[in-house]
Each structure stands twice: as C-alpha cells, then as structure tokens.
Amino acid sequence: MNDWEHRITELEIQTALQADLIDSLNTIVADMQQTLDLQQEQLRLLYRRMQDKNADEGNAYSLRDEIPPHY
C-alpha cells in the first residue's frame, strides 16, 4: 500500500503545480489582453485624429503626405 500512497502523493503534487502554472498563465493572458485593448484604443484615437485633421483641411489622406523630406 505504501507504493500507492507514494504515487497518489506525487499525483497530488503534480496537480498542485499544474494549478499554480494555470493561474500564472491566466494572469499573464489577462495582462496581455489589457495591453492589447489599450493599444487598440490608442490606435483608434490616432486614426480619428488623422481623419479629423484631414477633414479640417479638406484634403483626402494620402501616403505621399507621409514621405519624409529626404526622399
């Protein structure tokens, strides 16, 4: 019976370690989702500002306007 107890104990340890790993990964994924949401909102804001700027000037957006002066 001692062998069974040892195997059960090992399985319990593995389960506990796996649960800890899952919790850590869950936290990381949640943090990454928050970061992604923030970046998407910032991109939306920049896009709106760009659209507003072009609407105020009456010009359509063109990539030629973004060419650096040294080209």
Short mmCIF file of N, CA, C and O in Angstrom, two decimals:
data_model
loop_
_atom_site.label_atom_id
_atom_site.label_comp_id
_atom_site.label_asym_id
_atom_site.label_seq_id
_atom_site.Cartn_x
_atom_site.Cartn_y
_atom_site.Cartn_z
N MET A 1 0.82 -1.20 0.00
CA MET A 1 0.00 0.00 0.00
C MET A 1 0.86 1.26 0.00
O MET A 1 0.41 2.29 -0.44
N ASN A 2 2.09 1.15 0.47
CA ASN A 2 2.99 2.29 0.53
C ASN A 2 3.27 2.84 -0.86
O ASN A 2 3.37 4.05 -1.05
N ASP A 3 3.40 1.96 -1.87
CA ASP A 3 3.65 2.40 -3.24
C ASP A 3 2.48 3.22 -3.77
O ASP A 3 2.67 4.24 -4.44
N TRP A 4 1.25 2.80 -3.45
CA TRP A 4 0.06 3.54 -3.89
C TRP A 4 0.00 4.92 -3.24
O TRP A 4 -0.34 5.90 -3.89
N GLU A 5 0.33 4.96 -1.98
CA GLU A 5 0.33 6.26 -1.28
C GLU A 5 1.35 7.21 -1.90
O GLU A 5 1.07 8.40 -2.07
N HIS A 6 2.52 6.67 -2.22
CA HIS A 6 3.56 7.49 -2.84
C HIS A 6 3.10 8.00 -4.20
O HIS A 6 3.30 9.19 -4.53
N ARG A 7 2.49 7.15 -5.00
CA ARG A 7 2.01 7.56 -6.33
C ARG A 7 0.90 8.61 -6.22
O ARG A 7 0.87 9.57 -6.98
N ILE A 8 0.01 8.42 -5.27
CA ILE A 8 -1.07 9.40 -5.07
C ILE A 8 -0.49 10.74 -4.63
O ILE A 8 -0.91 11.80 -5.11
N THR A 9 0.48 10.70 -3.74
CA THR A 9 1.13 11.93 -3.28
C THR A 9 1.80 12.65 -4.45
O THR A 9 1.69 13.87 -4.59
N GLU A 10 2.49 11.91 -5.30
CA GLU A 10 3.14 12.51 -6.47
C GLU A 10 2.11 13.13 -7.41
O GLU A 10 2.33 14.23 -7.94
N LEU A 11 1.01 12.46 -7.61
CA LEU A 11 -0.05 12.99 -8.46
C LEU A 11 -0.65 14.27 -7.86
O LEU A 11 -0.95 15.22 -8.59
N GLU A 12 -0.81 14.30 -6.56
CA GLU A 12 -1.33 15.50 -5.90
C GLU A 12 -0.36 16.67 -6.05
O GLU A 12 -0.78 17.82 -6.28
N ILE A 13 0.92 16.37 -5.95
CA ILE A 13 1.94 17.42 -6.11
C ILE A 13 1.90 17.96 -7.54
O ILE A 13 1.91 19.17 -7.77
N GLN A 14 1.84 17.06 -8.51
CA GLN A 14 1.78 17.48 -9.91
C GLN A 14 0.53 18.32 -10.18
O GLN A 14 0.59 19.34 -10.88
N THR A 15 -0.59 17.91 -9.62
CA THR A 15 -1.83 18.65 -9.80
C THR A 15 -1.72 20.04 -9.20
O THR A 15 -2.17 21.03 -9.81
N ALA A 16 -1.13 20.16 -8.04
CA ALA A 16 -0.96 21.46 -7.40
C ALA A 16 -0.05 22.36 -8.23
O ALA A 16 -0.33 23.56 -8.42
N LEU A 17 1.04 21.80 -8.75
CA LEU A 17 1.95 22.59 -9.58
C LEU A 17 1.28 23.02 -10.88
O LEU A 17 1.46 24.16 -11.35
N GLN A 18 0.49 22.14 -11.46
CA GLN A 18 -0.22 22.49 -12.69
C GLN A 18 -1.26 23.58 -12.43
O GLN A 18 -1.43 24.49 -13.24
N ALA A 19 -1.93 23.50 -11.31
CA ALA A 19 -2.91 24.53 -10.97
C ALA A 19 -2.23 25.89 -10.79
O ALA A 19 -2.74 26.92 -11.24
N ASP A 20 -1.07 25.89 -10.16
CA ASP A 20 -0.31 27.12 -9.99
C ASP A 20 0.13 27.68 -11.34
O ASP A 20 0.04 28.90 -11.59
N LEU A 21 0.59 26.82 -12.21
CA LEU A 21 1.01 27.24 -13.54
C LEU A 21 -0.17 27.81 -14.32
O LEU A 21 -0.05 28.85 -14.98
N ILE A 22 -1.32 27.17 -14.25
CA ILE A 22 -2.51 27.66 -14.95
C ILE A 22 -2.91 29.03 -14.43
O ILE A 22 -3.26 29.92 -15.20
N ASP A 23 -2.85 29.23 -13.12
CA ASP A 23 -3.17 30.54 -12.55
C ASP A 23 -2.19 31.61 -13.04
O ASP A 23 -2.60 32.72 -13.37
N SER A 24 -0.91 31.26 -13.09
CA SER A 24 0.09 32.22 -13.57
C SER A 24 -0.15 32.57 -15.04
O SER A 24 -0.09 33.73 -15.43
N LEU A 25 -0.41 31.55 -15.84
CA LEU A 25 -0.68 31.79 -17.26
C LEU A 25 -1.95 32.61 -17.46
O LEU A 25 -2.00 33.48 -18.34
N ASN A 26 -2.94 32.36 -16.66
CA ASN A 26 -4.19 33.12 -16.74
C ASN A 26 -3.94 34.60 -16.44
O ASN A 26 -4.47 35.48 -17.12
N THR A 27 -3.13 34.87 -15.44
CA THR A 27 -2.78 36.24 -15.10
C THR A 27 -2.02 36.92 -16.24
O THR A 27 -2.30 38.07 -16.59
N ILE A 28 -1.10 36.19 -16.84
CA ILE A 28 -0.32 36.74 -17.95
C ILE A 28 -1.24 37.05 -19.13
O ILE A 28 -1.13 38.12 -19.76
N VAL A 29 -2.15 36.14 -19.45
CA VAL A 29 -3.06 36.36 -20.57
C VAL A 29 -3.97 37.55 -20.30
O VAL A 29 -4.22 38.38 -21.19
N ALA A 30 -4.44 37.69 -19.07
CA ALA A 30 -5.30 38.83 -18.73
C ALA A 30 -4.52 40.15 -18.87
O ALA A 30 -5.06 41.14 -19.39
N ASP A 31 -3.26 40.16 -18.43
CA ASP A 31 -2.44 41.36 -18.58
C ASP A 31 -2.19 41.70 -20.04
O ASP A 31 -2.25 42.86 -20.45
N MET A 32 -1.93 40.67 -20.83
CA MET A 32 -1.71 40.89 -22.26
C MET A 32 -2.98 41.41 -22.93
O MET A 32 -2.90 42.25 -23.83
N GLN A 33 -4.13 40.93 -22.51
CA GLN A 33 -5.39 41.41 -23.08
C GLN A 33 -5.61 42.88 -22.75
O GLN A 33 -6.04 43.66 -23.60
N GLN A 34 -5.29 43.28 -21.52
CA GLN A 34 -5.40 44.68 -21.15
C GLN A 34 -4.47 45.55 -21.99
O GLN A 34 -4.86 46.63 -22.45
N THR A 35 -3.26 45.08 -22.20
CA THR A 35 -2.29 45.82 -23.02
C THR A 35 -2.79 45.94 -24.44
O THR A 35 -2.72 47.02 -25.06
N LEU A 36 -3.30 44.86 -24.99
CA LEU A 36 -3.83 44.87 -26.35
C LEU A 36 -5.02 45.81 -26.47
O LEU A 36 -5.12 46.58 -27.44
N ASP A 37 -5.91 45.78 -25.49
CA ASP A 37 -7.06 46.69 -25.51
C ASP A 37 -6.60 48.15 -25.49
O ASP A 37 -7.15 48.99 -26.22
N LEU A 38 -5.62 48.46 -24.67
CA LEU A 38 -5.09 49.82 -24.59
C LEU A 38 -4.46 50.24 -25.92
O LEU A 38 -4.70 51.34 -26.41
N GLN A 39 -3.69 49.35 -26.51
CA GLN A 39 -3.06 49.67 -27.79
C GLN A 39 -4.09 49.88 -28.89
O GLN A 39 -3.95 50.77 -29.73
N GLN A 40 -5.13 49.07 -28.90
CA GLN A 40 -6.18 49.23 -29.90
C GLN A 40 -6.91 50.56 -29.72
O GLN A 40 -7.22 51.24 -30.70
N GLU A 41 -7.16 50.95 -28.49
CA GLU A 41 -7.81 52.23 -28.24
C GLU A 41 -6.92 53.39 -28.67
O GLU A 41 -7.39 54.37 -29.24
N GLN A 42 -5.62 53.28 -28.40
CA GLN A 42 -4.69 54.32 -28.84
C GLN A 42 -4.65 54.41 -30.36
O GLN A 42 -4.61 55.51 -30.92
N LEU A 43 -4.67 53.28 -31.03
CA LEU A 43 -4.68 53.27 -32.49
C LEU A 43 -5.96 53.91 -33.03
O LEU A 43 -5.92 54.69 -33.99
N ARG A 44 -7.09 53.60 -32.41
CA ARG A 44 -8.35 54.22 -32.82
C ARG A 44 -8.30 55.74 -32.65
O ARG A 44 -8.75 56.49 -33.51
N LEU A 45 -7.74 56.20 -31.53
CA LEU A 45 -7.62 57.63 -31.27
C LEU A 45 -6.74 58.30 -32.32
O LEU A 45 -7.09 59.36 -32.85
N LEU A 46 -5.60 57.69 -32.62
CA LEU A 46 -4.73 58.26 -33.65
C LEU A 46 -5.41 58.29 -35.01
O LEU A 46 -5.29 59.26 -35.75
N TYR A 47 -6.14 57.24 -35.33
CA TYR A 47 -6.85 57.21 -36.61
C TYR A 47 -7.91 58.31 -36.67
O TYR A 47 -8.03 58.99 -37.68
N ARG A 48 -8.65 58.48 -35.55
CA ARG A 48 -9.66 59.55 -35.51
C ARG A 48 -9.02 60.92 -35.66
O ARG A 48 -9.52 61.79 -36.38
N ARG A 49 -7.90 61.13 -34.98
CA ARG A 49 -7.21 62.42 -35.09
C ARG A 49 -6.74 62.67 -36.51
O ARG A 49 -6.84 63.80 -37.01
N MET A 50 -6.23 61.63 -37.15
CA MET A 50 -5.78 61.76 -38.52
C MET A 50 -6.96 62.08 -39.44
O MET A 50 -6.87 62.97 -40.30
N GLN A 51 -8.08 61.41 -39.23
CA GLN A 51 -9.26 61.67 -40.05
C GLN A 51 -9.79 63.09 -39.81
O GLN A 51 -10.17 63.78 -40.74
N ASP A 52 -9.82 63.50 -38.55
CA ASP A 52 -10.28 64.85 -38.22
C ASP A 52 -9.38 65.92 -38.84
O ASP A 52 -9.85 66.92 -39.35
N LYS A 53 -8.08 65.69 -38.77
CA LYS A 53 -7.13 66.64 -39.34
C LYS A 53 -7.35 66.77 -40.85
O LYS A 53 -7.38 67.87 -41.38
N ASN A 54 -7.51 65.65 -41.51
CA ASN A 54 -7.72 65.68 -42.95
C ASN A 54 -9.08 66.28 -43.30
O ASN A 54 -9.20 66.97 -44.31
N ALA A 55 -10.08 66.07 -42.48
CA ALA A 55 -11.40 66.65 -42.75
C ALA A 55 -11.36 68.16 -42.56
O ALA A 55 -11.98 68.90 -43.33
N ASP A 56 -10.61 68.62 -41.56
CA ASP A 56 -10.48 70.06 -41.32
C ASP A 56 -9.76 70.76 -42.48
O ASP A 56 -10.09 71.88 -42.84
N GLU A 57 -8.78 70.08 -43.04
CA GLU A 57 -8.01 70.66 -44.12
C GLU A 57 -8.71 70.49 -45.47
O GLU A 57 -8.32 71.12 -46.43
N GLY A 58 -9.68 69.61 -45.53
CA GLY A 58 -10.39 69.37 -46.77
C GLY A 58 -9.62 68.48 -47.73
O GLY A 58 -10.00 68.34 -48.89
N ASN A 59 -8.56 67.90 -47.28
CA ASN A 59 -7.76 67.02 -48.13
C ASN A 59 -8.01 65.56 -47.77
O ASN A 59 -8.17 65.23 -46.60
N ALA A 60 -7.99 64.73 -48.76
CA ALA A 60 -8.07 63.28 -48.50
C ALA A 60 -6.69 62.82 -48.04
O ALA A 60 -5.67 63.37 -48.42
N TYR A 61 -6.68 61.81 -47.23
CA TYR A 61 -5.41 61.29 -46.72
C TYR A 61 -4.65 60.62 -47.84
O TYR A 61 -5.20 59.87 -48.64
N SER A 62 -3.37 60.90 -47.92
CA SER A 62 -2.51 60.30 -48.92
C SER A 62 -1.21 59.89 -48.27
O SER A 62 -0.66 60.62 -47.43
N LEU A 63 -0.70 58.74 -48.66
CA LEU A 63 0.58 58.29 -48.14
C LEU A 63 1.72 59.21 -48.61
O LEU A 63 2.75 59.28 -47.96
N ARG A 64 1.53 59.92 -49.71
CA ARG A 64 2.55 60.84 -50.18
C ARG A 64 2.81 61.94 -49.15
O ARG A 64 3.91 62.48 -49.08
N ASP A 65 1.79 62.26 -48.36
CA ASP A 65 1.97 63.28 -47.33
C ASP A 65 2.88 62.80 -46.20
O ASP A 65 3.40 63.61 -45.44
N GLU A 66 3.05 61.49 -46.10
CA GLU A 66 3.87 60.92 -45.02
C GLU A 66 5.30 60.64 -45.43
O GLU A 66 6.06 60.13 -44.64
N ILE A 67 5.67 60.95 -46.67
CA ILE A 67 7.03 60.71 -47.13
C ILE A 67 7.96 61.70 -46.42
O ILE A 67 7.72 62.91 -46.44
N PRO A 68 9.04 61.22 -45.82
CA PRO A 68 9.98 62.12 -45.17
C PRO A 68 10.61 63.07 -46.19
O PRO A 68 10.72 62.74 -47.37
N PRO A 69 11.04 64.24 -45.76
CA PRO A 69 11.56 65.25 -46.69
C PRO A 69 12.82 64.81 -47.45
O PRO A 69 13.10 65.32 -48.51
N HIS A 70 13.58 63.87 -46.93
CA HIS A 70 14.83 63.50 -47.59
C HIS A 70 14.62 62.54 -48.75
O HIS A 70 15.57 62.14 -49.41
N TYR A 71 13.37 62.18 -49.07
CA TYR A 71 13.13 61.30 -50.21
C TYR A 71 12.80 62.10 -51.41
O TYR A 71 12.13 62.77 -51.80
#
